Structures are given as structure tokens and as C-alpha cells.
mmCIF file of C-alpha atoms in Angstrom:
data_model
loop_
_atom_site.group_PDB
_atom_site.id
_atom_site.type_symbol
_atom_site.label_atom_id
_atom_site.label_comp_id
_atom_site.label_asym_id
_atom_site.label_seq_id
_atom_site.Cartn_x
_atom_site.Cartn_y
_atom_site.Cartn_z
ATOM 1 C CA MET A 185 99.927 128.789 151.151
ATOM 2 C CA ASN A 186 102.078 126.431 149.080
ATOM 3 C CA ARG A 187 102.856 128.274 145.836
ATOM 4 C CA THR A 188 104.885 125.516 144.237
ATOM 5 C CA ARG A 189 104.284 125.803 140.489
ATOM 6 C CA VAL A 190 102.989 122.529 139.053
ATOM 7 C CA VAL A 191 102.455 121.911 135.362
ATOM 8 C CA VAL A 192 100.165 118.956 134.691
ATOM 9 C CA ILE A 193 100.534 117.604 131.148
ATOM 10 C CA GLY A 194 97.219 116.156 130.022
ATOM 11 C CA ALA A 195 93.621 117.233 130.644
ATOM 12 C CA GLY A 196 92.129 113.761 130.610
ATOM 13 C CA ILE A 197 90.589 112.309 133.733
ATOM 14 C CA VAL A 198 93.905 111.448 135.425
ATOM 15 C CA GLY A 199 95.319 114.918 134.769
ATOM 16 C CA ALA A 200 92.045 116.529 135.864
ATOM 17 C CA ALA A 201 91.964 114.534 139.091
ATOM 18 C CA CYS A 202 95.602 115.395 139.817
ATOM 19 C CA ALA A 203 94.988 119.076 139.095
ATOM 20 C CA ARG A 204 92.026 119.151 141.467
ATOM 21 C CA GLU A 205 93.846 117.387 144.283
ATOM 22 C CA LEU A 206 96.900 119.638 143.988
ATOM 23 C CA ALA A 207 94.863 122.832 143.657
ATOM 24 C CA LEU A 208 92.943 121.927 146.818
ATOM 25 C CA ALA A 209 96.297 121.428 148.550
ATOM 26 C CA GLY A 210 97.332 124.975 147.617
ATOM 27 C CA PHE A 211 99.687 124.313 144.713
ATOM 28 C CA ASP A 212 99.834 126.769 141.803
ATOM 29 C CA VAL A 213 98.542 124.454 139.082
ATOM 30 C CA LEU A 214 98.572 124.879 135.321
ATOM 31 C CA VAL A 215 97.116 122.133 133.115
ATOM 32 C CA LEU A 216 98.412 121.885 129.549
ATOM 33 C CA ASP A 217 96.745 119.841 126.831
ATOM 34 C CA ARG A 218 97.582 119.689 123.147
ATOM 35 C CA GLY A 219 93.866 119.339 122.348
ATOM 36 C CA ARG A 220 90.778 119.820 124.477
ATOM 37 C CA PRO A 221 89.897 118.529 127.957
ATOM 38 C CA ALA A 222 88.795 114.883 127.988
ATOM 39 C CA GLY A 223 89.333 114.801 124.231
ATOM 40 C CA GLY A 224 91.624 111.775 124.070
ATOM 41 C CA THR A 225 91.467 108.443 125.845
ATOM 42 C CA THR A 226 89.000 109.655 128.470
ATOM 43 C CA SER A 227 86.210 110.249 125.965
ATOM 44 C CA HIS A 228 86.824 106.879 124.311
ATOM 45 C CA GLY A 229 86.215 104.597 127.270
ATOM 46 C CA GLU A 230 83.217 103.097 129.040
ATOM 47 C CA GLY A 231 83.549 104.817 132.405
ATOM 48 C CA ASN A 232 84.228 101.736 134.490
ATOM 49 C CA LEU A 233 85.012 102.018 138.204
ATOM 50 C CA LEU A 234 85.918 98.399 138.894
ATOM 51 C CA VAL A 235 87.312 96.263 141.670
ATOM 52 C CA SER A 236 85.977 93.056 140.122
ATOM 53 C CA ASP A 237 88.640 92.649 137.440
ATOM 54 C CA LYS A 238 91.725 92.961 139.654
ATOM 55 C CA GLY A 239 93.381 90.211 141.644
ATOM 56 C CA PRO A 240 94.969 90.823 145.054
ATOM 57 C CA GLY A 241 97.879 93.248 144.884
ATOM 58 C CA ALA A 242 98.758 96.884 144.471
ATOM 59 C CA GLU A 243 96.362 97.669 141.616
ATOM 60 C CA LEU A 244 93.426 96.200 143.521
ATOM 61 C CA ALA A 245 94.390 98.251 146.570
ATOM 62 C CA LEU A 246 94.390 101.369 144.391
ATOM 63 C CA ALA A 247 90.989 100.408 142.984
ATOM 64 C CA GLN A 248 89.624 99.950 146.513
ATOM 65 C CA LEU A 249 91.015 103.331 147.570
ATOM 66 C CA SER A 250 89.459 104.958 144.523
ATOM 67 C CA ALA A 251 86.111 103.227 145.100
ATOM 68 C CA ARG A 252 85.978 104.829 148.548
ATOM 69 C CA LEU A 253 86.882 108.248 147.144
ATOM 70 C CA TRP A 254 84.492 108.489 144.177
ATOM 71 C CA PRO A 255 81.201 109.026 146.040
ATOM 72 C CA ARG A 256 82.851 111.524 148.369
ATOM 73 C CA LEU A 257 84.321 113.532 145.487
ATOM 74 C CA VAL A 258 81.032 113.588 143.577
ATOM 75 C CA ALA A 259 79.306 114.869 146.735
ATOM 76 C CA GLU A 260 81.957 117.572 147.193
ATOM 77 C CA ILE A 261 81.587 118.706 143.590
ATOM 78 C CA ALA A 262 77.810 118.764 144.001
ATOM 79 C CA GLU A 263 78.136 121.309 146.802
ATOM 80 C CA ASP A 264 79.768 123.780 144.398
ATOM 81 C CA ASP A 265 78.211 122.777 141.083
ATOM 82 C CA PRO A 266 75.241 120.366 141.159
ATOM 83 C CA ARG A 267 75.017 120.265 137.367
ATOM 84 C CA ALA A 268 78.659 119.199 137.033
ATOM 85 C CA ALA A 269 78.140 116.487 139.633
ATOM 86 C CA ALA A 270 75.058 115.237 137.792
ATOM 87 C CA ALA A 271 77.048 115.165 134.531
ATOM 88 C CA THR A 272 79.385 112.569 136.044
ATOM 89 C CA GLU A 273 76.419 110.135 135.945
ATOM 90 C CA PHE A 274 77.982 108.374 138.927
ATOM 91 C CA ASP A 275 76.108 105.079 139.286
ATOM 92 C CA PRO A 276 77.071 102.590 142.022
ATOM 93 C CA LYS A 277 75.013 99.863 140.334
ATOM 94 C CA GLY A 278 77.422 97.002 140.954
ATOM 95 C CA GLY A 279 78.807 94.467 138.527
ATOM 96 C CA ILE A 280 78.158 90.815 137.731
ATOM 97 C CA VAL A 281 80.808 88.492 136.329
ATOM 98 C CA VAL A 282 79.587 85.275 134.734
ATOM 99 C CA ALA A 283 81.100 82.068 133.422
ATOM 100 C CA THR A 284 79.483 79.869 130.819
ATOM 101 C CA THR A 285 81.757 76.804 131.023
ATOM 102 C CA GLU A 286 82.743 74.524 133.907
ATOM 103 C CA ALA A 287 86.392 75.508 133.580
ATOM 104 C CA GLY A 288 85.422 79.168 133.576
ATOM 105 C CA ALA A 289 83.262 78.646 136.640
ATOM 106 C CA ASP A 290 86.134 77.092 138.599
ATOM 107 C CA ALA A 291 88.457 79.942 137.661
ATOM 108 C CA LEU A 292 85.861 82.619 138.487
ATOM 109 C CA VAL A 293 85.026 81.161 141.897
ATOM 110 C CA ALA A 294 88.715 80.851 142.800
ATOM 111 C CA PHE A 295 89.409 84.406 141.626
ATOM 112 C CA ALA A 296 86.498 85.793 143.620
ATOM 113 C CA GLU A 297 87.602 83.940 146.742
ATOM 114 C CA ALA A 298 91.109 85.430 146.452
ATOM 115 C CA GLN A 299 89.566 88.877 146.093
ATOM 116 C CA ARG A 300 87.324 88.302 149.103
ATOM 117 C CA THR A 301 90.364 87.588 151.263
ATOM 118 C CA ALA A 302 91.733 90.961 150.073
ATOM 119 C CA GLY A 303 88.627 92.772 151.302
ATOM 120 C CA VAL A 304 86.507 92.855 148.146
ATOM 121 C CA ARG A 305 82.784 92.311 148.663
ATOM 122 C CA THR A 306 81.649 89.359 146.564
ATOM 123 C CA GLU A 307 78.286 87.581 146.365
ATOM 124 C CA ARG A 308 77.921 84.176 144.729
ATOM 125 C CA LEU A 309 74.668 84.127 142.746
ATOM 126 C CA SER A 310 72.410 81.148 142.116
ATOM 127 C CA ALA A 311 70.698 80.590 138.780
ATOM 128 C CA ALA A 312 67.539 82.145 140.236
ATOM 129 C CA ASP A 313 69.519 85.131 141.512
ATOM 130 C CA VAL A 314 71.026 85.680 138.078
ATOM 131 C CA ALA A 315 67.638 85.500 136.371
ATOM 132 C CA ALA A 316 66.202 88.030 138.821
ATOM 133 C CA ALA A 317 69.161 90.412 138.545
ATOM 134 C CA GLU A 318 69.531 90.225 134.757
ATOM 135 C CA PRO A 319 66.428 88.748 133.066
ATOM 136 C CA ALA A 320 67.873 89.150 129.571
ATOM 137 C CA LEU A 321 71.120 87.331 130.374
ATOM 138 C CA THR A 322 71.712 83.893 128.869
ATOM 139 C CA ARG A 323 70.632 80.978 131.042
ATOM 140 C CA GLU A 324 73.793 79.073 130.103
ATOM 141 C CA VAL A 325 75.601 80.398 133.168
ATOM 142 C CA THR A 326 77.760 78.000 135.172
ATOM 143 C CA ALA A 327 78.784 80.521 137.830
ATOM 144 C CA ALA A 328 78.088 84.158 138.621
ATOM 145 C CA VAL A 329 79.512 86.576 141.166
ATOM 146 C CA ARG A 330 78.094 89.974 142.020
ATOM 147 C CA TYR A 331 80.446 92.818 142.987
ATOM 148 C CA PRO A 332 78.445 95.512 144.826
ATOM 149 C CA GLU A 333 81.422 97.908 144.833
ATOM 150 C CA ASP A 334 81.624 98.212 141.041
ATOM 151 C CA ALA A 335 80.298 101.493 139.660
ATOM 152 C CA GLN A 336 80.208 103.585 136.504
ATOM 153 C CA VAL A 337 80.555 107.201 135.414
ATOM 154 C CA GLN A 338 80.191 109.063 132.156
ATOM 155 C CA PRO A 339 83.945 109.497 131.609
ATOM 156 C CA ALA A 340 84.034 112.849 129.827
ATOM 157 C CA GLY A 341 81.466 114.280 132.207
ATOM 158 C CA ALA A 342 83.443 113.046 135.201
ATOM 159 C CA ALA A 343 86.711 114.456 133.853
ATOM 160 C CA LEU A 344 85.164 117.853 133.155
ATOM 161 C CA ALA A 345 83.602 117.906 136.618
ATOM 162 C CA LEU A 346 86.984 117.215 138.229
ATOM 163 C CA LEU A 347 88.704 119.789 136.032
ATOM 164 C CA GLY A 348 86.019 122.377 136.678
ATOM 165 C CA SER A 349 86.465 121.850 140.396
ATOM 166 C CA ALA A 350 90.218 122.297 139.995
ATOM 167 C CA LEU A 351 89.675 125.578 138.148
ATOM 168 C CA ARG A 352 87.294 126.828 140.837
ATOM 169 C CA HIS A 353 90.064 126.213 143.358
ATOM 170 C CA GLY A 354 92.664 128.201 141.455
ATOM 171 C CA ALA A 355 94.062 125.895 138.784
ATOM 172 C CA ARG A 356 94.477 127.225 135.255
ATOM 173 C CA LEU A 357 94.082 125.523 131.873
ATOM 174 C CA ARG A 358 95.748 126.025 128.500
ATOM 175 C CA THR A 359 94.452 124.070 125.546
ATOM 176 C CA GLY A 360 96.111 123.650 122.169
ATOM 177 C CA ALA A 361 99.434 123.605 124.000
ATOM 178 C CA GLU A 362 101.614 120.687 122.955
ATOM 179 C CA VAL A 363 104.716 120.090 125.068
ATOM 180 C CA THR A 364 107.766 119.772 122.848
ATOM 181 C CA GLY A 365 110.633 119.667 125.328
ATOM 182 C CA ALA A 366 111.965 120.581 128.742
ATOM 183 C CA ARG A 367 114.215 123.156 130.323
ATOM 184 C CA VAL A 368 116.629 121.459 132.703
ATOM 185 C CA ARG A 369 119.104 122.995 135.132
ATOM 186 C CA ASP A 370 121.462 121.004 137.354
ATOM 187 C CA GLY A 371 119.549 117.776 136.862
ATOM 188 C CA ARG A 372 116.143 119.306 137.661
ATOM 189 C CA ILE A 373 113.301 120.164 135.307
ATOM 190 C CA THR A 374 112.456 123.864 135.596
ATOM 191 C CA GLY A 375 109.982 124.253 132.779
ATOM 192 C CA VAL A 376 108.434 122.787 129.644
ATOM 193 C CA ARG A 377 108.618 124.100 126.102
ATOM 194 C CA VAL A 378 105.341 124.922 124.388
ATOM 195 C CA ALA A 379 105.172 126.564 120.937
ATOM 196 C CA GLY A 380 108.452 128.437 121.232
ATOM 197 C CA GLU A 381 108.091 129.512 124.859
ATOM 198 C CA VAL A 382 109.095 128.021 128.178
ATOM 199 C CA VAL A 383 106.414 127.526 130.796
ATOM 200 C CA GLU A 384 108.183 127.634 134.134
ATOM 201 C CA ALA A 385 107.533 124.918 136.685
ATOM 202 C CA ASP A 386 108.874 123.600 139.948
ATOM 203 C CA VAL A 387 107.125 120.277 139.334
ATOM 204 C CA VAL A 388 105.929 118.688 136.093
ATOM 205 C CA VAL A 389 103.370 115.862 136.143
ATOM 206 C CA ASN A 390 103.255 113.652 133.059
ATOM 207 C CA ALA A 391 99.602 112.571 132.904
ATOM 208 C CA ALA A 392 99.399 112.232 129.134
ATOM 209 C CA GLY A 393 97.919 108.734 129.114
ATOM 210 C CA PRO A 394 98.909 106.684 126.046
ATOM 211 C CA TRP A 395 101.028 109.622 124.890
ATOM 212 C CA SER A 396 103.050 109.575 128.129
ATOM 213 C CA GLY A 397 105.791 107.612 126.394
ATOM 214 C CA PRO A 398 106.417 110.152 123.619
ATOM 215 C CA VAL A 399 105.979 113.051 126.062
ATOM 216 C CA SER A 400 108.482 111.558 128.488
ATOM 217 C CA ALA A 401 110.991 111.125 125.665
ATOM 218 C CA ARG A 402 110.638 114.807 124.736
ATOM 219 C CA LEU A 403 111.298 115.695 128.356
ATOM 220 C CA GLY A 404 114.495 113.643 128.333
ATOM 221 C CA ALA A 405 113.374 110.783 130.588
ATOM 222 C CA PRO A 406 111.619 108.143 128.458
ATOM 223 C CA ILE A 407 109.287 105.605 130.038
ATOM 224 C CA ALA A 408 107.886 102.462 128.387
ATOM 225 C CA VAL A 409 104.208 103.401 128.202
ATOM 226 C CA ARG A 410 102.668 102.333 124.898
ATOM 227 C CA PRO A 411 99.187 102.538 123.385
ATOM 228 C CA ARG A 412 96.866 99.540 123.485
ATOM 229 C CA ARG A 413 93.699 99.963 121.472
ATOM 230 C CA GLY A 414 90.141 99.071 122.415
ATOM 231 C CA GLU A 415 86.789 99.417 120.648
ATOM 232 C CA VAL A 416 83.231 99.852 121.902
ATOM 233 C CA LEU A 417 79.834 99.505 120.224
ATOM 234 C CA VAL A 418 76.913 101.713 121.268
ATOM 235 C CA THR A 419 73.285 100.678 120.680
ATOM 236 C CA THR A 420 70.242 102.867 120.445
ATOM 237 C CA PRO A 421 68.420 103.173 123.797
ATOM 238 C CA MET A 422 67.280 99.855 125.278
ATOM 239 C CA PRO A 423 66.095 100.840 128.774
ATOM 240 C CA GLY A 424 66.064 98.041 131.314
ATOM 241 C CA VAL A 425 67.666 95.366 129.151
ATOM 242 C CA VAL A 426 71.003 95.479 131.019
ATOM 243 C CA ARG A 427 70.860 96.444 134.691
ATOM 244 C CA HIS A 428 74.428 96.003 135.933
ATOM 245 C CA LYS A 429 77.841 96.008 134.375
ATOM 246 C CA VAL A 430 78.011 92.413 133.156
ATOM 247 C CA TYR A 431 81.007 90.675 131.676
ATOM 248 C CA ASP A 432 82.236 87.183 131.068
ATOM 249 C CA ALA A 433 85.095 85.743 133.073
ATOM 250 C CA ASP A 434 87.370 85.865 130.013
ATOM 251 C CA TYR A 435 87.673 89.638 130.489
ATOM 252 C CA VAL A 436 90.105 89.311 133.377
ATOM 253 C CA GLY A 437 92.425 87.189 131.247
ATOM 254 C CA ALA A 438 92.218 89.655 128.367
ATOM 255 C CA VAL A 439 93.171 92.500 130.682
ATOM 256 C CA GLY A 440 96.175 90.616 132.030
ATOM 257 C CA THR A 441 97.582 89.264 128.800
ATOM 258 C CA GLY A 442 100.756 90.707 127.374
ATOM 259 C CA SER A 443 99.927 89.630 123.852
ATOM 260 C CA GLY A 444 99.758 92.273 121.166
ATOM 261 C CA GLU A 445 97.266 90.178 119.212
ATOM 262 C CA LEU A 446 93.549 90.840 119.310
ATOM 263 C CA GLN A 447 91.868 89.863 122.590
ATOM 264 C CA THR A 448 88.092 90.106 122.925
ATOM 265 C CA SER A 449 85.578 89.396 125.655
ATOM 266 C CA ALA A 450 81.971 90.298 126.357
ATOM 267 C CA VAL A 451 81.535 93.439 128.467
ATOM 268 C CA VAL A 452 78.002 94.846 128.481
ATOM 269 C CA GLU A 453 76.438 97.730 130.406
ATOM 270 C CA SER A 454 73.832 100.435 130.005
ATOM 271 C CA THR A 455 74.092 104.191 130.463
ATOM 272 C CA TRP A 456 71.730 106.633 132.156
ATOM 273 C CA GLY A 457 70.312 107.406 128.731
ATOM 274 C CA GLY A 458 69.478 103.749 128.082
ATOM 275 C CA THR A 459 72.080 103.061 125.411
ATOM 276 C CA VAL A 460 74.043 99.843 125.823
ATOM 277 C CA LEU A 461 77.826 99.897 125.652
ATOM 278 C CA ILE A 462 79.334 96.702 124.246
ATOM 279 C CA GLY A 463 83.011 95.831 124.535
ATOM 280 C CA SER A 464 85.701 94.898 124.692
ATOM 281 C CA SER A 465 88.799 94.457 122.614
ATOM 282 C CA ARG A 466 92.502 94.905 123.245
ATOM 283 C CA ARG A 467 95.260 94.993 120.649
ATOM 284 C CA ARG A 468 98.553 96.764 120.135
ATOM 285 C CA VAL A 469 98.637 98.648 116.825
ATOM 286 C CA GLY A 470 100.571 101.753 117.774
ATOM 287 C CA PHE A 471 98.493 104.875 117.236
ATOM 288 C CA ASP A 472 96.596 103.463 114.248
ATOM 289 C CA ASP A 473 93.038 104.651 114.879
ATOM 290 C CA THR A 474 91.369 102.592 112.139
ATOM 291 C CA ILE A 475 88.025 101.092 113.151
ATOM 292 C CA ARG A 476 88.108 97.460 111.955
ATOM 293 C CA PRO A 477 84.800 95.709 111.185
ATOM 294 C CA ASP A 478 86.242 92.302 112.056
ATOM 295 C CA VAL A 479 87.082 93.531 115.565
ATOM 296 C CA LEU A 480 83.600 94.969 116.027
ATOM 297 C CA GLY A 481 82.101 91.713 114.743
ATOM 298 C CA ALA A 482 84.102 89.660 117.239
ATOM 299 C CA ILE A 483 82.967 91.909 120.095
ATOM 300 C CA ALA A 484 79.328 91.745 118.996
ATOM 301 C CA ALA A 485 79.355 87.959 118.659
ATOM 302 C CA LYS A 486 80.532 87.451 122.228
ATOM 303 C CA ALA A 487 78.063 89.999 123.562
ATOM 304 C CA VAL A 488 75.142 88.263 121.831
ATOM 305 C CA ARG A 489 76.118 84.951 123.401
ATOM 306 C CA LEU A 490 75.895 86.671 126.790
ATOM 307 C CA PHE A 491 72.733 88.686 126.025
ATOM 308 C CA PRO A 492 70.779 87.019 123.163
ATOM 309 C CA ALA A 493 68.379 90.008 123.059
ATOM 310 C CA LEU A 494 71.219 92.101 121.658
ATOM 311 C CA ALA A 495 70.989 90.184 118.375
ATOM 312 C CA ASP A 496 68.188 92.549 117.346
ATOM 313 C CA ALA A 497 69.814 95.688 118.739
ATOM 314 C CA ALA A 498 70.427 98.644 116.461
ATOM 315 C CA VAL A 499 74.023 99.808 116.705
ATOM 316 C CA MET A 500 74.128 103.585 116.741
ATOM 317 C CA ARG A 501 77.885 104.055 116.543
ATOM 318 C CA ALA A 502 81.262 102.563 117.318
ATOM 319 C CA TYR A 503 84.360 104.191 118.694
ATOM 320 C CA GLY A 504 87.867 103.208 119.665
ATOM 321 C CA GLY A 505 90.574 104.627 121.856
ATOM 322 C CA PHE A 506 94.083 104.063 123.124
ATOM 323 C CA ARG A 507 94.923 102.924 126.633
ATOM 324 C CA PRO A 508 98.322 103.525 128.302
ATOM 325 C CA TYR A 509 99.863 100.069 128.499
ATOM 326 C CA VAL A 510 102.829 98.930 130.619
ATOM 327 C CA ASP A 511 104.207 95.406 130.317
ATOM 328 C CA ASP A 512 103.683 94.560 133.995
ATOM 329 C CA HIS A 513 100.097 95.940 133.934
ATOM 330 C CA LEU A 514 100.673 98.380 136.788
ATOM 331 C CA PRO A 515 100.334 102.172 136.843
ATOM 332 C CA VAL A 516 103.383 104.432 136.914
ATOM 333 C CA LEU A 517 103.265 106.875 139.799
ATOM 334 C CA GLY A 518 106.082 108.861 141.351
ATOM 335 C CA GLU A 519 109.070 111.076 140.743
ATOM 336 C CA ASP A 520 111.451 110.166 137.943
ATOM 337 C CA PRO A 521 114.825 109.193 139.463
ATOM 338 C CA ARG A 522 116.660 110.546 136.402
ATOM 339 C CA LEU A 523 115.181 114.037 136.409
ATOM 340 C CA ALA A 524 114.246 115.758 139.645
ATOM 341 C CA GLY A 525 110.901 117.521 139.590
ATOM 342 C CA LEU A 526 109.440 115.279 136.880
ATOM 343 C CA TRP A 527 106.596 113.090 138.130
ATOM 344 C CA HIS A 528 104.567 110.506 136.239
ATOM 345 C CA ALA A 529 100.898 109.573 136.764
ATOM 346 C CA THR A 530 100.079 107.209 133.934
ATOM 347 C CA GLY A 531 100.066 103.584 132.757
ATOM 348 C CA HIS A 532 96.589 102.657 134.011
ATOM 349 C CA GLU A 533 95.599 101.040 130.700
ATOM 350 C CA GLY A 534 91.800 100.583 130.653
ATOM 351 C CA ALA A 535 91.371 101.288 134.365
ATOM 352 C CA GLY A 536 92.332 104.966 134.358
ATOM 353 C CA ILE A 537 88.792 106.298 134.814
ATOM 354 C CA GLY A 538 88.316 104.378 138.021
ATOM 355 C CA LEU A 539 91.864 104.730 139.352
ATOM 356 C CA SER A 540 92.224 108.445 138.602
ATOM 357 C CA VAL A 541 91.046 109.780 141.944
ATOM 358 C CA GLY A 542 93.151 107.386 144.020
ATOM 359 C CA THR A 543 96.164 108.174 141.855
ATOM 360 C CA ALA A 544 95.627 111.894 142.421
ATOM 361 C CA LEU A 545 95.410 111.489 146.186
ATOM 362 C CA LEU A 546 98.630 109.456 146.276
ATOM 363 C CA LEU A 547 100.389 112.028 144.084
ATOM 364 C CA ARG A 548 99.400 114.822 146.450
ATOM 365 C CA GLU A 549 100.526 112.814 149.473
ATOM 366 C CA LEU A 550 103.880 112.009 147.885
ATOM 367 C CA LEU A 551 104.473 115.592 146.781
ATOM 368 C CA THR A 552 103.688 116.993 150.214
ATOM 369 C CA GLY A 553 105.618 114.357 152.142
ATOM 370 C CA ALA A 554 102.497 112.913 153.774
ATOM 371 C CA THR A 555 102.223 109.213 154.502
ATOM 372 C CA PRO A 556 100.611 107.605 151.423
ATOM 373 C CA SER A 557 97.152 106.121 151.886
ATOM 374 C CA MET A 558 98.534 102.803 150.609
ATOM 375 C CA PRO A 559 101.944 101.346 149.683
ATOM 376 C CA VAL A 560 103.221 102.692 146.353
ATOM 377 C CA ALA A 561 106.459 100.748 145.924
ATOM 378 C CA GLU A 562 105.050 98.681 143.026
ATOM 379 C CA PHE A 563 104.170 101.824 141.060
ATOM 380 C CA THR A 564 107.641 103.421 141.073
ATOM 381 C CA VAL A 565 109.197 104.710 137.889
ATOM 382 C CA ASP A 566 112.501 102.866 138.318
ATOM 383 C CA ARG A 567 111.116 99.355 137.835
ATOM 384 C CA PRO A 568 112.222 97.238 134.838
ATOM 385 C CA ALA A 569 108.930 97.361 132.931
ATOM 386 C CA VAL A 570 108.970 101.172 132.911
ATOM 387 C CA LEU A 571 112.598 101.948 132.167
ATOM 388 C CA ALA A 572 113.049 99.060 129.728
#
């Protein structure tokens, strides 16, 4: 058995997925988190597992890999712990992207065609199709594309299910353990410092999400991962009003922008419990966690234009979270060239829930010397956007 000691920093969904994959491969895994599992970014997202918002390239390939893995992993977890698998609320309900202007329609159709050539399943919907699929959706739709491969999970439930599976396969967890530094010998990391002690490690995986930048700096190998904030509104239960994940075509542009200013678009979906999640916003404000009414108002206004029935919805709560942002909008995955033994698995921004399981598989393959399931050259740590 491989008894390489691996310390995974971060018990969010990416760290949990990595811990599970490495524990299954026989590594001696310890997960450290300064708070509680799934207590940071993971619990402040919508649980999207999307291929629809990514153009052809490495990130789309990772999304496609992850989309193939998710149902298999949920089934594997169900064999050991049916309740944990059920708590993931895995729902392969598909997504629908709509445009409400002629210019938006042209852009959406062209984007979908490019995705189709990359292997994404797309279905152009007529006005009648849209009305049948989403009766409450505005009729002012100029184009609509259905993505059958889009899915959703309850993010905290999914993270805890992955982490629980990792623990059942030998991984260990320490909470309330903030990493403050590294022990380095001959250019290799040999441990991390936690509350006055050194936790020994042969390999350290930085999976701290938006905090990966500060954590990497403490370890002596800083990477340019910064927080980008998003907010979500949650209605009281409205069963049947929204049947798919539905968003306007502006969402793809908001995801890809490098602007630090506020970007909003309509992203609407329901949960198993019937509540409706309404997003989305993106802005760079550091780690300022203030909930701003003007941001929530902008999100709500766009959502109501998409689903007029939401005008009478009762908002139960609102929450916001930080996403790990990299200037070139690609994840960071691989060993740090400046410090042997330090690996990064971060930088997924708002796609980390969906991409977590593919990221974990690639990490395991890279660590064990296996051929990666897809090319990873675009995710390397030594690219300009990461070491800037």
C-alpha cells in the first residue's frame, strides 16, 4: 500500500474530493481546515454542475470529465452510505439557456454550435418547446438551447458525502486547524505549521479555494488566486415553478469578464425542497462579506424579467460567498515548480462544485504517475496568470 503522507488544506468540496480520491488510491491522507467542513465557499454556492457555460477548451474538457464522474461517484457512495448519497441531492435535470434579444440569440446559437463540435449535447428549442419545458418563463425569448448534461447538487451535502467517503477509506480530518507556515528542507516541503506544531507531510495539497492565495504565501510559494464575490437569493418553496436550471445568455459573458466591477445576470433554479435559488453576481471586493441591497436588487430585477412569476415570490434569505478567481479563468492544478511536494488544486471560481471530482481524479493520476484522463498543460502552476 502507498503510505505517502498527504496533507490536504481545505475541507470544501475540492479538498473533500481530492481526499477521497487519494484515500481510495492508498495514500495516508489528513485533511486540515481552519473552520468546519464545507463551511466556506462550498456552502455559499448554488451547486451547479455545468457544461453549458464553458466554451471549447481545457475547462470545458474538465467539466465534461466531471459530468461523467458525478453519477458514478454518487452511486459508489450510495453503496456504503445511502443517506449520504441522498444528501447530495444529485439531480441531472438539465439546463436551458435563453436569449431575449436578437443579438443575444445570434451569440447563443454560435456559442452552442461551438460547444456541439466539442462534444457537448445541445438541443435548440422552439417557442413551443420552451413553453412546454418552462411554463413560467417569459415568452420574450429569441433563442433557447437545452443542455441535457447540466446537473445540480446540494453543495454542502455533496462535499460532506465525499469527505465522509474519504474518512471511511482511511483519511483523517482536523478542524479548527489553520495553516500558518511550512517546514522546508532542501527545496521540498516536509510539513505544515499548525498552532505551534508541525504536521509532517510528503505531499501538501493547497485546496483552500479563495484563501489559496494567502495560504500559498504562508507556504512560501504565492499564487495569484483572489476572491471574487457572488450573491444568491433564496425564495420560500415554489414547487414546479422552475423545472430546469435556467439562465440568460449574459451569464457566460459575466463569467468570462475580467472586470472587478459588478456583473449580474439571471440564473434561476429550484432545489429538491422547492425553494428557488436566484443569482448571480460577480464582483471583486477582497474578503468584504457585506451583503449589499443594491446587488440583490439588480439580481432580482433580471430574474423577474426572465420569470415574471417571481415578482410575487417571498424571499426567505440571501447569502454571499467568495469564489477563487484567476485572471485567465482557468483552474490551477499541479505541483508547484518552486517548492517540491507542494501541489495546488484551486482557482475554479464559481465552477468548483462541478469540477471538483474531475480535478481530484487528475490530481491522483498526476501524483501516481498515471496518464491523465485529459491534457492538463493549461492548468499548470507556472503560467503567467498564476505566478504574476
